[in-house]
PDB file of C-alpha atoms in Angstrom:
ATOM      1  CA  MET P   1      94.641 117.954 117.819  1.00  0.00           C
ATOM      2  CA  LYS P   2      97.288 120.573 118.140  1.00  0.00           C
ATOM      3  CA  LYS P   3      94.861 123.069 119.693  1.00  0.00           C
ATOM      4  CA  GLU P   4      93.868 120.946 122.688  1.00  0.00           C
ATOM      5  CA  PRO P   5      95.543 117.110 122.403  1.00  0.00           C
ATOM      6  CA  SER P   6      94.369 116.135 124.908  1.00  0.00           C
ATOM      7  CA  VAL P   7      91.036 116.838 124.771  1.00  0.00           C
ATOM      8  CA  GLU P   8      90.733 115.184 120.945  1.00  0.00           C
ATOM      9  CA  LEU P   9      92.219 112.588 122.738  1.00  0.00           C
ATOM     10  CA  LYS P  10      90.009 111.831 124.966  1.00  0.00           C
ATOM     11  CA  LYS P  11      86.895 112.251 122.537  1.00  0.00           C
ATOM     12  CA  LEU P  12      88.717 110.106 119.614  1.00  0.00           C
ATOM     13  CA  ALA P  13      89.239 106.931 122.322  1.00  0.00           C
ATOM     14  CA  ALA P  14      85.134 107.718 124.184  1.00  0.00           C
ATOM     15  CA  PHE P  15      84.463 107.081 120.439  1.00  0.00           C
ATOM     16  CA  MET P  16      86.091 104.229 119.786  1.00  0.00           C
ATOM     17  CA  GLY P  17      84.930 102.731 122.954  1.00  0.00           C
ATOM     18  CA  MET P  18      87.462 103.060 125.108  1.00  0.00           C
ATOM     19  CA  PRO P  19      87.587 106.017 127.429  1.00  0.00           C
ATOM     20  CA  PHE P  20      89.633 106.948 129.757  1.00  0.00           C
ATOM     21  CA  THR P  21      89.525 106.648 133.313  1.00  0.00           C
ATOM     22  CA  ALA P  22      89.561 109.218 136.056  1.00  0.00           C
ATOM     23  CA  GLU P  23      92.668 106.784 137.769  1.00  0.00           C
ATOM     24  CA  GLU P  24      93.773 106.939 134.188  1.00  0.00           C
ATOM     25  CA  GLU P  25      93.686 111.059 133.827  1.00  0.00           C
ATOM     26  CA  LYS P  26      94.616 110.779 136.932  1.00  0.00           C
ATOM     27  CA  GLU P  27      97.264 109.458 137.080  1.00  0.00           C
ATOM     28  CA  GLY P  28      98.708 111.400 134.043  1.00  0.00           C
ATOM     29  CA  VAL P  29      98.066 108.517 130.708  1.00  0.00           C
ATOM     30  CA  VAL P  30      95.894 110.786 128.985  1.00  0.00           C
ATOM     31  CA  GLU P  31      98.985 113.363 128.606  1.00  0.00           C
ATOM     32  CA  GLU P  32     101.924 110.223 128.536  1.00  0.00           C
ATOM     33  CA  ILE P  33     100.297 109.687 125.266  1.00  0.00           C
ATOM     34  CA  VAL P  34      99.540 112.983 123.338  1.00  0.00           C
ATOM     35  CA  LYS P  35     103.460 113.033 124.500  1.00  0.00           C
ATOM     36  CA  LEU P  36     104.604 109.832 123.035  1.00  0.00           C
ATOM     37  CA  CYS P  37     102.335 110.699 120.068  1.00  0.00           C
ATOM     38  CA  SER P  38     103.978 114.400 119.702  1.00  0.00           C
ATOM     39  CA  PHE P  39     105.288 114.802 116.648  1.00  0.00           C
ATOM     40  CA  GLU P  40     108.512 116.439 118.280  1.00  0.00           C
ATOM     41  CA  ASN P  41     108.989 112.440 119.705  1.00  0.00           C
ATOM     42  CA  LEU P  42     107.684 110.356 117.287  1.00  0.00           C
ATOM     43  CA  SER P  43     109.819 112.310 114.258  1.00  0.00           C
ATOM     44  CA  SER P  44     113.026 111.728 115.973  1.00  0.00           C
ATOM     45  CA  LEU P  45     112.618 108.274 116.313  1.00  0.00           C
ATOM     46  CA  GLU P  46     115.528 106.577 114.924  1.00  0.00           C
ATOM     47  CA  VAL P  47     113.464 104.204 112.763  1.00  0.00           C
ATOM     48  CA  ASN P  48     111.572 107.180 110.762  1.00  0.00           C
ATOM     49  CA  LYS P  49     115.946 108.745 110.400  1.00  0.00           C
ATOM     50  CA  GLY P  50     117.032 107.867 107.666  1.00  0.00           C
ATOM     51  CA  GLY P  51     116.468 105.369 104.803  1.00  0.00           C
ATOM     52  CA  GLY P  52     116.123 101.884 104.563  1.00  0.00           C
ATOM     53  CA  GLY P  53     112.627 101.148 106.054  1.00  0.00           C
ATOM     54  CA  GLY P  54     110.380 102.316 103.383  1.00  0.00           C
ATOM     55  CA  GLN P  55     106.665 101.621 102.830  1.00  0.00           C
ATOM     56  CA  LYS P  56     105.467  99.576  99.909  1.00  0.00           C
ATOM     57  CA  PHE P  57     102.465 100.698  98.593  1.00  0.00           C
ATOM     58  CA  THR P  58     102.561  99.376  95.217  1.00  0.00           C
ATOM     59  CA  ALA P  59     104.546  97.486  93.344  1.00  0.00           C
ATOM     60  CA  LYS P  60     106.052 100.495  92.210  1.00  0.00           C
ATOM     61  CA  VAL P  61     105.490 103.203  94.928  1.00  0.00           C
ATOM     62  CA  VAL P  62     107.600 103.305  97.853  1.00  0.00           C
ATOM     63  CA  VAL P  63     108.319 105.815 100.352  1.00  0.00           C
ATOM     64  CA  GLU P  64     111.145 106.316 102.967  1.00  0.00           C
ATOM     65  CA  ASN P  65     110.050 106.206 107.191  1.00  0.00           C
ATOM     66  CA  GLN P  66     111.835 110.360 106.846  1.00  0.00           C
ATOM     67  CA  GLU P  67     109.158 110.800 103.661  1.00  0.00           C
ATOM     68  CA  PHE P  68     106.384 110.806 106.774  1.00  0.00           C
ATOM     69  CA  PHE P  69     107.176 113.512 108.498  1.00  0.00           C
ATOM     70  CA  ARG P  70     107.389 116.780 107.336  1.00  0.00           C
ATOM     71  CA  LYS P  71     107.685 120.445 109.221  1.00  0.00           C
ATOM     72  CA  GLY P  72     104.397 118.950 111.671  1.00  0.00           C
ATOM     73  CA  GLU P  73     103.551 122.761 110.936  1.00  0.00           C
ATOM     74  CA  VAL P  74      99.779 123.464 110.008  1.00  0.00           C
ATOM     75  CA  GLY P  75      99.190 124.984 106.149  1.00  0.00           C
ATOM     76  CA  ASP P  76     102.548 123.303 105.290  1.00  0.00           C
ATOM     77  CA  TRP P  77     100.633 121.106 102.737  1.00  0.00           C
ATOM     78  CA  LYS P  78     100.715 124.024 100.691  1.00  0.00           C
ATOM     79  CA  ASN P  79     104.560 123.138  99.629  1.00  0.00           C
ATOM     80  CA  HIS P  80     103.393 119.440  98.999  1.00  0.00           C
ATOM     81  CA  LEU P  81     100.305 119.535  96.956  1.00  0.00           C
ATOM     82  CA  THR P  82      98.070 121.170  94.781  1.00  0.00           C
ATOM     83  CA  GLU P  83      94.530 123.188  95.979  1.00  0.00           C
ATOM     84  CA  GLU P  84      93.334 120.014  94.479  1.00  0.00           C
ATOM     85  CA  MET P  85      94.572 117.333  95.976  1.00  0.00           C
ATOM     86  CA  LYS P  86      94.151 119.018  98.811  1.00  0.00           C
ATOM     87  CA  ASP P  87      90.395 119.890  98.430  1.00  0.00           C
ATOM     88  CA  ARG P  88      90.253 116.018  97.408  1.00  0.00           C
ATOM     89  CA  ILE P  89      91.674 114.959 100.731  1.00  0.00           C
ATOM     90  CA  ASP P  90      89.625 116.847 102.802  1.00  0.00           C
ATOM     91  CA  ASN P  91      86.316 115.002 101.238  1.00  0.00           C
ATOM     92  CA  ILE P  92      88.373 112.264 101.451  1.00  0.00           C
ATOM     93  CA  THR P  93      88.339 112.341 104.870  1.00  0.00           C
ATOM     94  CA  ASN P  94      85.017 115.079 105.634  1.00  0.00           C
ATOM     95  CA  ASP P  95      82.559 111.157 104.036  1.00  0.00           C
ATOM     96  CA  LYS P  96      84.869 109.148 105.980  1.00  0.00           C
ATOM     97  CA  LEU P  97      83.936 110.469 109.483  1.00  0.00           C
ATOM     98  CA  LYS P  98      80.418 111.454 108.683  1.00  0.00           C
ATOM     99  CA  GLY P  99      78.208 110.368 111.372  1.00  0.00           C
ATOM    100  CA  SER P 100      80.991 109.542 114.035  1.00  0.00           C
ATOM    101  CA  GLY P 101      81.243 112.927 116.152  1.00  0.00           C
ATOM    102  CA  LEU P 102      84.553 113.129 114.964  1.00  0.00           C
ATOM    103  CA  THR P 103      85.643 117.342 112.827  1.00  0.00           C
ATOM    104  CA  LEU P 104      88.731 118.310 111.796  1.00  0.00           C
ATOM    105  CA  GLY P 105      89.417 121.773 110.869  1.00  0.00           C
ATOM    106  CA  LEU P 106      90.030 121.440 108.241  1.00  0.00           C
ATOM    107  CA  THR P 107      93.182 123.528 105.888  1.00  0.00           C
ATOM    108  CA  LYS P 108      91.045 126.761 103.996  1.00  0.00           C
TER     109      LYS P 108
END
């Protein structure tokens, strides 16, 4: 996604049965969606900057919105997850994407 976001977005749209039309591509719709979904844009939204808008996952676990955005850098997981946690997430992701044609350049 980070290397070629427009290419990956088009693959995702096609996978979901909603491919972009030639007119949409010509009008820059793909690039606009990439821009709106960029780390820079999402992390700068007011709702994601401060506390008070946390997401409740269980009765005891609340994650503040600003915690969803860290550095936006490939490999930053090493500062937050153990190798075992990373492997577990990779296995779940591979299992869920199996047969979809979608692949991820999973972490090393």
